[in-house]
Coordinates of C-alpha atoms (C1' of nucleotides) in Angstrom, one line a residue:
Chain A
M128 CA -61.2 -32.7 16.5
T129 CA -62.8 -35.8 15.1
R130 CA -64.4 -35.5 11.6
V131 CA -67.5 -37.4 10.8
L132 CA -69.1 -37.9 7.5
V133 CA -72.8 -38.8 7.5
I134 CA -74.4 -40.2 4.5
D135 CA -78.2 -40.5 4.4
D136 CA -81.0 -39.4 2.0
E137 CA -83.5 -38.9 4.8
P138 CA -83.2 -35.3 5.9
Q139 CA -84.6 -35.8 9.3
I140 CA -82.1 -38.5 10.2
V141 CA -79.3 -36.3 8.9
R142 CA -80.5 -33.5 10.9
A143 CA -80.7 -35.5 14.2
L144 CA -77.2 -36.9 13.7
V145 CA -75.6 -33.7 12.8
I146 CA -77.2 -32.0 15.8
N147 CA -76.1 -34.6 18.2
L148 CA -72.7 -34.9 16.8
K149 CA -72.0 -31.2 16.7
A150 CA -73.2 -31.0 20.4
R151 CA -70.4 -33.5 21.2
K152 CA -67.8 -31.5 19.4
Y153 CA -67.5 -33.5 16.3
E154 CA -66.9 -31.9 13.1
V155 CA -69.6 -33.1 10.6
D156 CA -69.9 -33.3 6.9
A157 CA -73.2 -34.5 5.3
A158 CA -74.0 -36.2 2.0
H159 CA -77.4 -37.2 0.6
D160 CA -76.2 -39.6 -2.1
G161 CA -73.4 -41.9 -2.9
A162 CA -71.6 -39.8 -5.5
T163 CA -71.5 -36.9 -3.2
A164 CA -70.3 -39.1 -0.3
L165 CA -67.3 -40.5 -2.3
R166 CA -66.3 -37.0 -3.4
L167 CA -66.6 -35.6 0.1
A168 CA -64.7 -38.6 1.6
A169 CA -61.8 -37.9 -0.7
A170 CA -61.8 -34.2 -0.1
R171 CA -62.2 -34.1 3.6
H172 CA -60.6 -37.4 4.8
P173 CA -63.1 -38.0 7.7
D174 CA -62.0 -40.0 10.7
V175 CA -65.3 -42.0 10.6
V176 CA -68.1 -42.6 8.1
V177 CA -71.8 -43.2 9.0
L178 CA -73.5 -44.6 6.0
D179 CA -77.2 -45.4 5.3
L180 CA -77.4 -48.3 2.8
G181 CA -80.6 -47.0 1.1
L182 CA -79.3 -44.2 -1.2
P183 CA -81.0 -42.8 -4.2
D184 CA -78.2 -43.1 -6.7
M185 CA -76.3 -46.3 -5.9
D186 CA -76.2 -49.3 -3.7
G187 CA -74.7 -48.7 -0.3
V188 CA -72.4 -51.7 -0.6
E189 CA -70.9 -50.0 -3.6
V190 CA -70.2 -46.9 -1.5
I191 CA -68.4 -49.2 0.9
K192 CA -66.3 -50.8 -1.8
G193 CA -65.5 -47.3 -3.2
L194 CA -64.2 -46.2 0.1
R195 CA -62.3 -49.4 0.8
G196 CA -60.5 -49.1 -2.4
W197 CA -58.3 -46.4 -0.9
T198 CA -59.0 -46.0 2.8
R199 CA -59.4 -48.0 6.0
V200 CA -61.6 -45.3 7.6
P201 CA -64.0 -46.9 10.0
I202 CA -67.5 -47.3 8.3
L203 CA -70.6 -47.5 10.5
V204 CA -73.5 -48.7 8.4
L205 CA -77.1 -47.7 9.2
S206 CA -80.0 -49.6 7.5
A207 CA -83.7 -50.3 7.8
R208 CA -83.1 -53.9 6.6
H209 CA -82.9 -56.4 9.4
S210 CA -82.1 -59.3 7.0
S211 CA -79.1 -61.2 8.0
D212 CA -77.9 -61.4 4.4
E213 CA -77.7 -57.6 4.1
K214 CA -75.6 -57.3 7.2
V215 CA -73.3 -60.1 6.1
E216 CA -72.9 -58.4 2.7
A217 CA -72.2 -55.0 4.1
L218 CA -69.8 -56.3 6.8
D219 CA -67.8 -58.5 4.4
A220 CA -67.6 -55.5 1.8
G221 CA -65.6 -53.7 4.5
A222 CA -68.1 -52.1 6.9
D223 CA -67.0 -52.0 10.5
D224 CA -70.5 -52.0 12.2
Y225 CA -74.0 -52.4 11.3
V226 CA -76.9 -50.7 13.2
T227 CA -80.6 -51.3 12.2
K228 CA -83.1 -48.5 12.2
P229 CA -84.7 -47.3 14.4
F230 CA -81.6 -46.9 16.4
G231 CA -80.9 -45.3 19.9
M232 CA -78.9 -42.2 19.6
D233 CA -76.8 -43.2 22.7
E234 CA -76.0 -46.6 21.3
L235 CA -74.9 -45.2 17.9
L236 CA -72.7 -42.6 19.6
A237 CA -71.1 -45.4 21.7
R238 CA -70.5 -47.5 18.5
L239 CA -69.0 -44.4 16.9
R240 CA -66.7 -43.8 19.8
A241 CA -65.7 -47.5 19.7
A242 CA -64.9 -47.3 16.0
V243 CA -62.8 -44.1 16.4
R244 CA -61.0 -45.4 19.4
R245 CA -59.7 -48.6 17.7
A246 CA -58.6 -46.6 14.7
E247 CA -56.2 -44.7 16.8
P248 CA -52.6 -45.5 16.5
A249 CA -51.7 -48.6 18.3
G250 CA -48.7 -47.0 20.2
G251 CA -51.0 -44.8 22.3
E252 CA -48.9 -41.9 23.7
E253 CA -45.8 -42.4 21.5
E254 CA -44.5 -38.8 21.4
D255 CA -41.1 -38.7 20.0
V256 CA -39.7 -36.4 22.6
I257 CA -36.1 -35.7 21.5
V258 CA -34.1 -33.0 23.1
E259 CA -30.9 -31.9 21.5
T260 CA -28.0 -29.8 22.8
A261 CA -24.7 -28.9 21.4
E262 CA -23.0 -32.0 23.2
F263 CA -25.6 -34.6 23.3
T264 CA -29.0 -35.8 22.4
V265 CA -31.7 -37.2 24.7
D266 CA -34.4 -39.4 23.3
L267 CA -37.0 -39.9 26.1
A268 CA -39.1 -42.5 24.3
A269 CA -36.2 -44.8 23.4
K270 CA -34.5 -44.0 26.7
K271 CA -31.4 -43.3 24.9
V272 CA -28.6 -40.6 25.2
D273 CA -26.3 -40.0 22.3
R274 CA -23.1 -38.1 22.5
G275 CA -20.9 -37.6 19.5
G276 CA -22.4 -40.7 17.8
R277 CA -21.9 -42.9 20.6
D278 CA -24.5 -44.1 23.2
V279 CA -24.0 -42.9 26.7
R280 CA -24.7 -45.5 29.4
L281 CA -26.8 -44.2 32.2
T282 CA -27.8 -46.1 35.3
P283 CA -31.5 -46.2 36.2
T284 CA -31.2 -43.5 38.8
E285 CA -29.1 -41.2 36.5
W286 CA -31.6 -41.7 33.8
H287 CA -34.5 -41.0 36.0
L288 CA -32.9 -37.9 37.3
L289 CA -32.2 -36.7 33.7
E290 CA -35.6 -37.5 32.6
V291 CA -37.3 -35.3 35.3
L292 CA -34.9 -32.4 34.4
V293 CA -35.3 -32.7 30.7
R294 CA -39.1 -32.8 30.9
N295 CA -38.8 -29.4 32.7
T296 CA -36.2 -28.0 30.2
G297 CA -35.5 -24.3 31.1
R298 CA -37.5 -24.6 34.5
L299 CA -36.1 -24.7 37.9
V300 CA -36.8 -28.0 39.6
G301 CA -36.7 -27.8 43.4
Q302 CA -34.5 -30.3 45.3
R303 CA -37.6 -31.7 47.2
Q304 CA -39.4 -32.3 44.0
L305 CA -36.4 -33.9 42.4
L306 CA -35.9 -36.3 45.4
Q307 CA -39.5 -37.2 45.5
E308 CA -39.8 -37.9 41.8
V309 CA -36.6 -40.0 41.6
W310 CA -36.3 -41.7 45.0
G311 CA -39.9 -41.7 46.2
P312 CA -42.3 -39.7 48.2
S313 CA -40.6 -40.4 51.5
Y314 CA -37.5 -38.6 50.5
G315 CA -37.1 -34.8 50.6
T316 CA -34.0 -33.8 52.6
E317 CA -31.3 -36.1 51.3
T318 CA -29.7 -33.4 49.1
N319 CA -26.5 -35.3 49.1
Y320 CA -28.0 -37.9 46.8
L321 CA -28.6 -35.1 44.3
R322 CA -25.1 -33.8 44.6
V323 CA -23.6 -37.2 43.8
Y324 CA -25.9 -38.0 40.9
M325 CA -25.7 -34.5 39.4
A326 CA -22.0 -34.8 39.4
Q327 CA -22.3 -38.2 37.5
L328 CA -24.5 -36.7 35.0
R329 CA -22.3 -33.9 34.4
R330 CA -19.3 -36.1 34.2
K331 CA -21.0 -38.2 31.5
L332 CA -22.6 -35.4 29.5
E333 CA -20.9 -32.1 30.0
A334 CA -18.0 -31.1 27.9
D335 CA -16.4 -29.5 30.9
P336 CA -18.0 -31.0 34.0
S337 CA -16.6 -28.6 36.4
H338 CA -18.1 -25.7 34.4
P339 CA -21.6 -27.2 33.5
K340 CA -23.5 -25.4 30.7
H341 CA -26.6 -27.4 30.8
F342 CA -27.1 -28.8 34.4
I343 CA -27.2 -25.7 36.4
T344 CA -27.2 -25.3 40.1
E345 CA -29.5 -22.8 41.7
P346 CA -27.9 -22.7 45.1
G347 CA -30.4 -23.4 47.9
M348 CA -33.3 -24.2 45.6
G349 CA -32.6 -26.8 43.0
Y350 CA -31.3 -27.6 39.4
R351 CA -32.2 -26.4 36.0
F352 CA -31.6 -28.1 32.6
E353 CA -30.8 -25.7 29.7
R354 CA -30.3 -26.9 26.0
Chain P
M57 CA -54.8 -69.6 11.7
T58 CA -57.1 -67.2 13.6
R59 CA -57.4 -68.0 17.3
V60 CA -60.8 -67.2 18.9
L61 CA -61.5 -67.1 22.7
V62 CA -65.2 -67.8 23.4
I63 CA -66.5 -66.9 27.0
D64 CA -70.0 -67.9 27.8
D65 CA -71.6 -69.9 30.7
E66 CA -74.3 -71.5 28.6
P67 CA -72.9 -74.8 27.3
Q68 CA -75.2 -75.0 24.3
I69 CA -74.1 -71.6 23.0
V70 CA -70.5 -72.4 23.5
R71 CA -71.1 -75.7 21.7
A72 CA -72.9 -74.1 18.8
L73 CA -70.1 -71.4 18.5
V74 CA -67.2 -73.9 18.8
I75 CA -68.7 -76.1 16.1
N76 CA -69.4 -73.3 13.7
L77 CA -65.9 -71.6 14.3
K78 CA -64.0 -74.8 13.9
A79 CA -65.9 -75.7 10.8
R80 CA -64.6 -72.5 9.4
K81 CA -60.9 -73.3 10.4
Y82 CA -60.8 -71.0 13.4
E83 CA -58.7 -72.2 16.4
V84 CA -61.0 -72.1 19.4
D85 CA -60.6 -71.8 23.2
A86 CA -63.6 -71.7 25.5
A87 CA -64.0 -70.4 29.1
H88 CA -67.2 -70.5 31.2
D89 CA -66.3 -67.7 33.7
G90 CA -64.5 -64.5 33.7
A91 CA -61.4 -65.7 35.8
T92 CA -60.7 -68.5 33.4
A93 CA -61.2 -66.2 30.5
L94 CA -58.7 -63.7 31.7
R95 CA -56.2 -66.5 32.3
L96 CA -56.7 -68.1 29.0
A97 CA -56.5 -64.8 27.2
A98 CA -53.1 -64.2 28.8
A99 CA -51.8 -67.7 28.0
R100 CA -53.1 -68.1 24.5
H101 CA -53.1 -64.5 23.1
P102 CA -56.3 -65.0 20.9
D103 CA -56.8 -62.9 17.8
V104 CA -60.4 -62.1 18.8
V105 CA -62.6 -62.5 21.9
V106 CA -66.3 -63.4 22.0
L107 CA -67.7 -62.4 25.3
D108 CA -71.0 -63.1 27.0
L109 CA -71.8 -60.4 29.6
G110 CA -73.7 -62.7 31.9
L111 CA -71.1 -64.6 33.6
P112 CA -71.3 -66.4 37.1
D113 CA -68.3 -65.0 38.7
M114 CA -67.9 -61.5 37.6
D115 CA -69.4 -58.7 35.7
G116 CA -68.7 -58.9 32.0
V117 CA -67.6 -55.2 31.8
E118 CA -64.9 -56.1 34.3
V119 CA -63.6 -58.7 31.9
I120 CA -63.4 -56.2 29.2
K121 CA -61.5 -53.8 31.5
G122 CA -59.2 -56.6 32.5
L123 CA -58.4 -57.4 28.9
R124 CA -58.0 -53.8 27.9
G125 CA -55.5 -53.3 30.7
W126 CA -52.8 -55.0 28.5
T127 CA -54.2 -55.8 25.0
R128 CA -56.2 -54.3 22.1
V129 CA -57.5 -57.7 21.0
P130 CA -61.0 -57.1 19.3
I131 CA -63.7 -58.0 21.7
L132 CA -67.2 -58.9 20.5
V133 CA -69.8 -58.8 23.2
L134 CA -72.8 -61.2 23.2
S135 CA -75.7 -60.3 25.6
A136 CA -79.3 -61.0 26.4
R137 CA -79.8 -57.4 27.5
H138 CA -81.2 -55.1 24.9
S139 CA -80.9 -52.0 27.1
S140 CA -79.1 -49.1 25.5
D141 CA -77.3 -48.3 28.7
E142 CA -75.7 -51.8 28.8
K143 CA -74.6 -51.4 25.3
V144 CA -73.1 -48.0 25.9
E145 CA -71.3 -49.2 29.0
A146 CA -69.8 -52.3 27.4
L147 CA -68.7 -50.3 24.2
D148 CA -67.1 -47.5 26.3
A149 CA -65.3 -50.0 28.5
G150 CA -63.5 -51.1 25.3
A151 CA -65.7 -53.6 23.5
D152 CA -65.6 -53.4 19.7
D153 CA -69.1 -54.7 18.9
Y154 CA -72.2 -55.7 20.7
V155 CA -74.7 -58.4 19.6
T156 CA -77.9 -59.2 21.3
K157 CA -79.3 -62.6 21.8
P158 CA -80.7 -64.3 20.2
F159 CA -78.4 -63.8 17.2
G160 CA -78.0 -65.2 13.7
M161 CA -74.9 -67.2 13.3
D162 CA -74.2 -65.7 9.9
E163 CA -74.2 -62.1 11.3
L164 CA -72.1 -63.1 14.2
L165 CA -69.5 -64.7 11.9
A166 CA -69.6 -61.7 9.6
R167 CA -69.0 -59.3 12.6
L168 CA -66.2 -61.6 13.7
R169 CA -64.6 -61.3 10.3
A170 CA -65.0 -57.6 10.3
A171 CA -63.3 -57.3 13.8
V172 CA -60.5 -59.6 12.8
R173 CA -60.0 -57.9 9.5
R174 CA -59.6 -54.4 10.9
A175 CA -57.2 -55.6 13.5
E176 CA -54.8 -56.7 10.9
P177 CA -51.7 -54.6 10.3
A178 CA -52.5 -51.3 8.8
G179 CA -49.8 -51.3 6.2
G180 CA -51.1 -54.1 4.1
E181 CA -48.1 -54.0 1.8
E182 CA -44.7 -54.9 2.8
E183 CA -43.8 -52.9 5.9
D184 CA -40.6 -53.3 7.9
V185 CA -41.4 -57.0 8.6
I186 CA -37.9 -57.9 7.7
V187 CA -35.1 -56.7 9.9
E188 CA -31.6 -57.4 9.0
T189 CA -28.3 -57.3 11.1
A190 CA -24.8 -58.3 10.1
E191 CA -25.3 -61.7 11.7
F192 CA -28.9 -62.7 11.0
T193 CA -32.3 -61.8 9.4
V194 CA -35.6 -61.6 11.2
D195 CA -38.8 -62.0 9.1
L196 CA -41.7 -61.1 11.3
A197 CA -44.3 -61.9 8.7
A198 CA -42.9 -65.4 8.0
K199 CA -41.9 -66.0 11.6
K200 CA -38.5 -67.0 10.5
V201 CA -34.9 -66.2 11.5
D202 CA -32.1 -66.8 9.0
R203 CA -28.5 -67.0 10.1
G204 CA -25.9 -67.6 7.5
G205 CA -28.3 -69.1 5.0
R206 CA -29.7 -71.6 7.6
D207 CA -33.0 -71.3 9.5
V208 CA -32.6 -70.8 13.2
R209 CA -34.9 -72.9 15.3
L210 CA -36.7 -70.8 18.0
T211 CA -39.1 -72.1 20.7
P212 CA -42.4 -70.2 20.9
T213 CA -41.3 -68.2 23.8
E214 CA -38.0 -67.3 22.3
W215 CA -39.7 -66.1 19.3
H216 CA -42.3 -64.1 21.1
L217 CA -39.6 -62.3 23.1
L218 CA -37.6 -61.7 19.9
E219 CA -40.7 -60.3 18.3
V220 CA -41.4 -57.8 21.0
L221 CA -37.8 -56.6 21.0
V222 CA -37.5 -56.4 17.2
R223 CA -40.8 -54.4 16.9
N224 CA -39.1 -51.9 19.1
T225 CA -35.8 -51.8 17.4
G226 CA -33.5 -49.2 19.0
R227 CA -35.9 -48.5 21.9
L228 CA -35.5 -49.7 25.4
V229 CA -38.1 -52.2 26.4
G230 CA -38.7 -52.4 30.2
Q231 CA -38.6 -55.7 31.9
R232 CA -42.1 -55.4 33.1
Q233 CA -43.4 -54.7 29.6
L234 CA -41.5 -57.6 28.2
L235 CA -42.8 -59.9 30.8
Q236 CA -46.4 -58.8 30.4
E237 CA -46.2 -59.0 26.6
V238 CA -44.7 -62.4 26.4
W239 CA -45.9 -64.2 29.6
G240 CA -49.1 -62.3 30.3
P241 CA -50.4 -59.5 32.4
S242 CA -50.0 -61.3 35.8
Y243 CA -46.2 -61.4 35.4
G244 CA -44.0 -58.4 36.1
T245 CA -41.4 -59.3 38.6
E246 CA -40.1 -62.7 37.3
T247 CA -37.0 -61.2 35.8
N248 CA -35.2 -64.5 36.0
Y249 CA -37.3 -65.6 33.0
L250 CA -35.9 -62.8 31.1
R251 CA -32.4 -63.7 32.0
V252 CA -32.8 -67.3 30.9
Y253 CA -34.5 -66.5 27.5
M254 CA -32.2 -63.6 26.7
A255 CA -29.3 -65.9 27.2
Q256 CA -30.8 -68.5 24.8
L257 CA -31.6 -65.9 22.2
R258 CA -28.0 -64.6 22.5
R259 CA -26.6 -68.0 22.2
K260 CA -28.6 -68.7 19.0
L261 CA -28.2 -65.3 17.3
E262 CA -25.2 -63.4 18.6
A263 CA -21.7 -64.1 17.1
D264 CA -20.3 -63.8 20.6
P265 CA -23.0 -64.5 23.1
S266 CA -20.9 -63.3 26.0
H267 CA -20.4 -59.9 24.3
P268 CA -23.7 -59.2 22.7
K269 CA -23.9 -56.5 20.0
H270 CA -27.6 -56.8 19.3
F271 CA -29.4 -57.8 22.5
I272 CA -28.2 -55.1 24.9
T273 CA -28.9 -55.2 28.6
E274 CA -29.6 -52.0 30.3
P275 CA -29.1 -52.8 34.0
G276 CA -32.2 -52.3 36.1
M277 CA -34.3 -51.1 33.3
G278 CA -34.7 -53.6 30.5
Y279 CA -33.3 -54.7 27.2
R280 CA -32.9 -53.2 23.8
F281 CA -32.5 -54.6 20.3
E282 CA -30.0 -52.9 18.0
R283 CA -29.4 -53.7 14.4
Chain Y
dG222 C1' -11.8 -11.9 59.5
dG223 C1' -14.1 -16.0 61.1
dG224 C1' -17.6 -19.2 61.2
dG225 C1' -21.4 -21.7 59.1
dC226 C1' -23.8 -23.5 55.3
dG227 C1' -24.3 -25.5 50.9
dC228 C1' -22.1 -27.7 47.0
dG229 C1' -18.7 -30.6 44.5
dT230 C1' -15.6 -34.6 44.7
dC231 C1' -13.9 -39.0 45.9
dA232 C1' -13.6 -43.7 47.6
dG233 C1' -15.1 -47.7 50.1
dG234 C1' -18.7 -51.3 51.3
dG235 C1' -23.1 -53.6 51.4
dT236 C1' -26.7 -54.8 48.3
dT237 C1' -28.8 -55.7 44.2
dG238 C1' -29.1 -57.4 39.6
dC239 C1' -27.4 -60.1 35.8
dG240 C1' -25.4 -64.2 33.4
dT241 C1' -24.9 -69.1 33.6
dC242 C1' -25.8 -73.8 34.5
dA243 C1' -28.4 -77.7 35.6
dA244 C1' -32.3 -80.3 37.3
dG245 C1' -37.2 -81.1 37.7
dG246 C1' -41.8 -81.3 35.5
dA247 C1' -45.4 -80.6 32.1
dC248 C1' -46.9 -81.3 27.6
dG249 C1' -47.4 -83.2 23.0
dC250 C1' -46.0 -86.6 19.6
dC251 C1' -45.0 -91.0 17.8
Chain V
dG86 C1' -46.4 -95.8 27.2
dG87 C1' -41.9 -93.9 26.1
dC88 C1' -39.4 -90.1 24.3
dG89 C1' -38.1 -85.5 23.3
dT90 C1' -38.9 -80.6 23.6
dC91 C1' -40.0 -76.8 26.1
dC92 C1' -40.9 -74.1 30.3
dT93 C1' -40.0 -73.3 35.0
dT94 C1' -37.2 -72.8 39.0
dG95 C1' -33.2 -72.7 42.1
dA96 C1' -28.3 -71.9 43.1
dC97 C1' -24.0 -69.5 42.5
dG98 C1' -20.2 -66.2 41.2
dC99 C1' -19.4 -61.8 39.5
dA100 C1' -19.9 -57.1 38.1
dA101 C1' -22.3 -52.9 38.7
dC102 C1' -25.0 -49.9 41.2
dC103 C1' -26.6 -47.2 45.2
dC104 C1' -25.6 -45.4 49.6
dT105 C1' -22.6 -43.3 52.9
dG106 C1' -19.2 -40.6 55.2
dA107 C1' -15.2 -37.5 54.8
dC108 C1' -13.0 -33.6 52.9
dG109 C1' -12.2 -29.2 50.6
dC110 C1' -13.8 -25.1 48.7
dG111 C1' -16.6 -20.8 47.9
dC112 C1' -20.1 -17.8 49.4
dC113 C1' -22.8 -15.3 52.6
dC114 C1' -23.7 -13.5 57.1
dC115 C1' -22.5 -12.1 61.3

DNA sequence: GGGGCGCGTCAGGGTTGCGTCAAGGACGCC
DNA sequence: GGCGTCCTTGACGCAACCCTGACGCGCCCC
């Protein structure tokens, strides 16, 4: 869940923000002055900060600088000041966005989403899916198979077949499903393809290809990969 | 130098932006419609995009989506529309900021700086920008390749290709991904480019170009850089 | 006990993909 | 305006991959 830190000394603004954010499943912390804000930020590590520049105890720009000293968390500034200088100062101090009051809640939330989105890791869906067995190791992200310290060379079809099986580790994968995922939706009965390529996978990966321990045949149904 | 792509169909706005940006040592490209914009973005790989939503040939949001299909470059939207819905739509489509016309040049430049700043590599300190192999050393930050104490001269395309591969050291990079990252999103099947440039990289960097140890071909799938 | 079915294995041939070379053309620099 | 660099494009040989058919074996059902 995304954690938001709201910093504003006007209770009604804080209330409105908190209600709207919580309704959208954000986790919300609130602070009414700069000192509390800096303490909360350090303690809670929010994913995004909404900061009103007009605080009772310190200048909002100082809060920005205080945060930027140790974190790159997105900072969305709220302010009643429309002056261009104020905006430039806040942005150059390290703010990510600047919204003037009164603001539309929809717009603020959209800007918040934008700020959170671009803070996400660049890779996107980089799950390091690595599956190990006693004989070999499959790295799905790098498309690599290691066996006894040496890379095993797989052809595209072999790799594709292995990938489908490994993503369903422990589950039976029907022959029709295998054929359609690897060879395309118009295939479904050419089980001889499967036999040939399963044999090649076993030859390259199994310790004893004629008695496979990982690529298991379920006669009449399909194949199963076991670690 | 930071490269900016300005997209607007009003000549006076473009002129004002170009003059102000160039005065501040930005490198500027300009486009007057969406199609040109997408083409220029692919060809020039700007560091930040300034986009007017009101274009003659296509909806500005479509331009955003077209860019977001293959790049995370910061997009700063300009628009005459003040409506909240427009802002939300553009921001949710992938824009980073939204400025309504008329705008103050100081503010726009400050928002531009903020967008560029946060797009910079997160690490800040020396990350793994230097990759060493037995034969050569690649310095991603300095854009330099050293081999046996001497700089290796690489053309822009060669360098770009090398950069993508090195940033994915050990991982397989698909030919489609390579083509799109180096030549732009409209490429994906011109694998002969890859063959030519991989050969040039190997000739310049491998000890034995005909038996590459670092730039490895995975037939039918792509290429992999190994240290 | 015999036949049928499904699976594993092997080898050959068509096709695809890769590496290499060279020439044409665009672009920028002097 | 000439020159050089870089990108693009085509052709060609070769290796690897994918498909295909044939054969043997074990299991199940009749």
